[in-house]
XYZ file of N, CA and C in Angstrom:
297
model
N 6.988 10.264 13.668
C 6.522 10.238 12.303
C 6.748 11.575 11.607
N 6.904 12.650 12.363
C 7.194 13.935 11.737
C 8.515 14.472 12.235
N 9.130 15.258 11.405
C 10.342 15.957 11.778
C 9.921 17.374 12.155
N 9.928 17.675 13.447
C 9.410 18.947 13.936
C 10.203 20.123 13.392
N 11.507 19.979 13.240
C 12.343 21.092 12.794
C 11.920 21.633 11.431
N 11.622 20.754 10.493
C 11.217 21.249 9.180
C 9.840 20.737 8.777
N 9.058 20.271 9.752
C 7.656 19.909 9.556
C 7.453 18.954 8.378
N 8.273 17.916 8.312
C 8.163 16.943 7.232
C 7.672 15.614 7.784
N 6.879 14.934 7.000
C 6.423 13.603 7.368
C 7.467 12.569 6.985
N 7.582 11.550 7.773
C 8.435 10.417 7.449
C 7.555 9.421 6.691
N 7.563 9.514 5.370
C 6.678 8.669 4.562
C 7.016 7.195 4.685
N 8.254 6.879 5.012
C 8.613 5.484 5.240
C 7.822 4.944 6.428
N 7.759 5.720 7.488
C 7.004 5.313 8.680
C 5.511 5.225 8.373
N 4.998 6.168 7.591
C 3.585 6.134 7.208
C 3.294 4.875 6.395
N 4.160 4.559 5.445
C 3.976 3.351 4.636
C 3.968 2.097 5.505
N 4.848 2.049 6.495
C 4.892 0.887 7.384
C 3.611 0.757 8.198
N 3.100 1.876 8.696
C 1.861 1.852 9.474
C 0.700 1.387 8.604
N 0.622 1.893 7.396
C -0.451 1.466 6.486
C -0.326 -0.018 6.198
N 0.887 -0.477 5.894
C 1.093 -1.895 5.581
C 0.690 -2.782 6.752
N 1.028 -2.367 7.961
C 0.693 -3.162 9.135
C -0.809 -3.178 9.424
N -1.539 -2.247 8.812
C -2.992 -2.165 9.005
C -3.772 -2.389 7.716
N -3.116 -2.915 6.696
C -3.759 -3.022 5.383
C -4.983 -3.935 5.409
N -4.972 -4.960 6.243
C -6.147 -5.828 6.324
C -7.375 -5.046 6.787
N -7.213 -4.218 7.795
C -8.323 -3.397 8.300
C -8.777 -2.398 7.242
N -7.809 -1.811 6.550
C -8.138 -0.840 5.501
C -8.907 -1.526 4.379
N -8.420 -2.684 3.930
C -9.121 -3.431 2.883
C -10.515 -3.836 3.345
N -10.641 -4.271 4.593
C -11.963 -4.622 5.117
C -12.890 -3.411 5.078
N -12.381 -2.265 5.500
C -13.177 -1.035 5.506
C -13.621 -0.641 4.099
N -12.750 -0.867 3.112
C -13.052 -0.516 1.723
C -13.712 -1.664 0.954
N -14.001 -2.772 1.660
C -14.627 -3.961 1.054
C -13.807 -4.518 -0.107
N -12.502 -4.582 0.082
C -11.605 -5.145 -0.918
C -11.204 -6.539 -0.450
N -11.535 -7.535 -1.249
C -11.169 -8.903 -0.909
C -9.657 -9.053 -0.988
N -9.104 -9.820 -0.065
C -7.656 -9.965 -0.009
C -7.279 -11.302 0.610
N -6.032 -11.658 0.398
C -5.462 -12.871 0.983
C -4.269 -12.462 1.826
N -4.126 -13.129 2.972
C -3.028 -12.812 3.890
C -1.982 -13.912 3.822
N -0.743 -13.515 3.646
C 0.395 -14.407 3.639
C 1.350 -13.953 4.739
N 2.353 -14.754 5.081
C 3.243 -14.388 6.189
C 3.924 -13.023 6.052
N 4.251 -12.586 4.848
C 4.979 -11.322 4.711
C 4.279 -10.302 3.811
N 3.050 -10.600 3.412
C 2.360 -9.710 2.481
C 0.853 -9.958 2.505
N 0.122 -8.992 1.976
C -1.310 -9.126 1.749
C -1.520 -8.879 0.270
N -2.278 -9.769 -0.373
C -2.490 -9.639 -1.814
C -3.963 -9.386 -2.112
N -4.188 -8.811 -3.291
C -5.551 -8.550 -3.763
C -5.508 -8.412 -5.277
N -6.679 -8.258 -5.860
C -6.692 -7.883 -7.268
C -6.111 -6.484 -7.357
N -5.608 -6.110 -8.490
C -5.038 -4.774 -8.640
C -6.139 -3.800 -9.067
N -6.487 -2.861 -8.188
C -7.534 -1.903 -8.540
C -7.088 -0.871 -9.575
N -5.798 -0.766 -9.805
C -5.292 0.225 -10.749
C -5.590 -0.202 -12.177
N -5.253 -1.444 -12.511
C -5.509 -1.896 -13.878
C -6.779 -2.741 -13.983
N -7.470 -2.912 -12.872
C -8.729 -3.655 -12.896
C -8.531 -5.136 -13.112
N -7.488 -5.669 -12.529
C -7.181 -7.082 -12.699
C -8.218 -8.000 -12.076
N -8.092 -9.284 -12.386
C -9.010 -10.275 -11.827
C -8.279 -11.309 -10.979
N -6.956 -11.362 -11.084
C -6.181 -12.325 -10.315
C -6.016 -11.799 -8.884
N -6.413 -12.609 -7.887
C -6.440 -12.122 -6.513
C -5.075 -12.044 -5.839
N -4.037 -12.304 -6.558
C -2.687 -12.122 -6.020
C -1.856 -11.162 -6.871
N -2.524 -10.367 -7.690
C -1.815 -9.430 -8.577
C -1.063 -8.365 -7.800
N -1.727 -7.765 -6.821
C -1.136 -6.655 -6.089
C -0.702 -7.123 -4.708
N 0.544 -6.849 -4.349
C 1.076 -7.208 -3.028
C 1.399 -5.948 -2.248
N 1.017 -5.965 -0.982
C 1.470 -4.961 -0.024
C 2.333 -5.729 0.957
N 3.608 -5.397 1.014
C 4.527 -6.126 1.883
C 4.389 -5.630 3.321
N 4.194 -6.573 4.236
C 3.896 -6.240 5.624
C 5.033 -6.552 6.589
N 5.965 -7.395 6.179
C 7.126 -7.711 7.013
C 8.137 -8.482 6.203
N 9.297 -8.713 6.783
C 10.310 -9.529 6.123
C 11.405 -8.727 5.465
N 12.131 -9.392 4.564
C 13.280 -8.793 3.910
C 12.899 -7.685 2.933
N 11.740 -7.832 2.293
C 11.287 -6.797 1.368
C 10.871 -5.585 2.205
N 11.055 -4.410 1.684
C 10.734 -3.212 2.453
C 9.251 -3.161 2.802
N 8.984 -3.106 4.088
C 7.612 -3.030 4.578
C 6.985 -1.742 4.069
N 5.781 -1.856 3.535
C 5.088 -0.691 3.005
C 5.200 -0.534 1.505
N 6.054 -1.321 0.874
C 6.145 -1.280 -0.582
C 4.987 -2.067 -1.187
N 4.581 -1.638 -2.360
C 3.569 -2.378 -3.111
C 4.164 -2.768 -4.455
N 3.595 -3.820 -5.031
C 3.990 -4.215 -6.384
C 2.818 -4.915 -7.061
N 2.587 -4.549 -8.295
C 1.606 -5.228 -9.141
C 2.403 -6.161 -10.046
N 2.250 -7.447 -9.810
C 3.032 -8.439 -10.553
C 2.573 -8.562 -12.005
N 1.384 -8.095 -12.318
C 0.836 -8.246 -13.660
C 1.253 -7.111 -14.593
N 1.027 -5.861 -14.159
C 1.298 -4.712 -15.029
C 2.244 -3.689 -14.416
N 2.778 -3.971 -13.238
C 3.659 -3.038 -12.522
C 3.042 -1.645 -12.413
N 1.806 -1.636 -11.939
C 1.064 -0.379 -11.783
C 1.693 0.562 -10.763
N 2.578 0.031 -9.899
C 3.275 0.899 -8.948
C 4.136 1.930 -9.676
N 4.477 1.653 -10.930
C 5.221 2.633 -11.727
C 4.358 3.850 -12.035
N 3.044 3.635 -12.077
C 2.113 4.728 -12.373
C 1.680 5.501 -11.129
N 1.430 4.784 -10.017
C 0.878 5.462 -8.841
C 1.904 5.697 -7.731
N 3.014 4.970 -7.762
C 4.023 5.076 -6.721
C 4.192 3.745 -6.009
N 5.333 3.560 -5.381
C 5.686 2.265 -4.801
C 5.287 2.087 -3.346
N 4.759 3.104 -2.701
C 4.419 3.004 -1.287
C 2.946 2.714 -1.057
N 2.664 2.152 0.101
C 1.279 1.859 0.470
C 0.446 3.132 0.531
N 1.065 4.254 0.898
C 0.343 5.527 0.928
C -0.147 5.897 -0.466
N 0.631 5.563 -1.490
C 0.213 5.844 -2.864
C -1.017 5.024 -3.237
N -1.058 3.785 -2.765
C -2.227 2.943 -3.017
C -3.461 3.534 -2.349
N -3.315 3.971 -1.108
C -4.438 4.581 -0.392
C -4.906 5.839 -1.112
N -3.966 6.662 -1.549
C -4.329 7.866 -2.312
C -5.117 7.505 -3.555
N -4.676 6.477 -4.256
C -5.367 6.051 -5.470
C -6.770 5.536 -5.132
N -6.864 4.655 -4.149
C -8.150 4.046 -3.795
C -9.169 5.072 -3.311
N -8.689 6.031 -2.532
C -9.607 6.997 -1.912
C -9.646 8.340 -2.633
N -8.899 8.421 -3.739
C -8.830 9.645 -4.553
C -8.440 10.860 -3.696
N -7.324 10.709 -2.979
C -6.815 11.746 -2.094
C -5.399 12.112 -2.486
N -4.961 13.298 -2.082
C -3.553 13.613 -2.217
C -2.849 13.066 -0.968
N -1.534 13.038 -0.976
C -0.791 12.409 0.129
C -1.071 13.106 1.454
N -1.123 14.422 1.464
C -1.370 15.144 2.713
C -2.718 14.747 3.308
N -3.771 14.703 2.497
C -5.092 14.333 3.002
C -5.148 12.867 3.427
N -4.436 12.029 2.708
C -4.432 10.603 3.067
C -3.769 10.368 4.413
N -2.692 11.082 4.670
C -2.001 10.942 5.958
C -2.911 11.429 7.063
């Protein structure tokens, strides 16, 4: 997950780990969600949506694992497209602290 030579995190790997554990994270944060074969959906906490499939965290399949998308307002344009960005937003952390 880290590149020892230049001490950099592999954010792609971090996003994948978060996506693969998003159900546990949502449970811990008391966020209601629905599980589908390749994604987990919830209301979008960024724009305060009410539709329970607004925000998708992709967990497997052809779409890049760890990507998020808000189908209603495309809030990923504001916070970032990775699951780590969602965690940072939800927990009010910077990326380093979230990792």
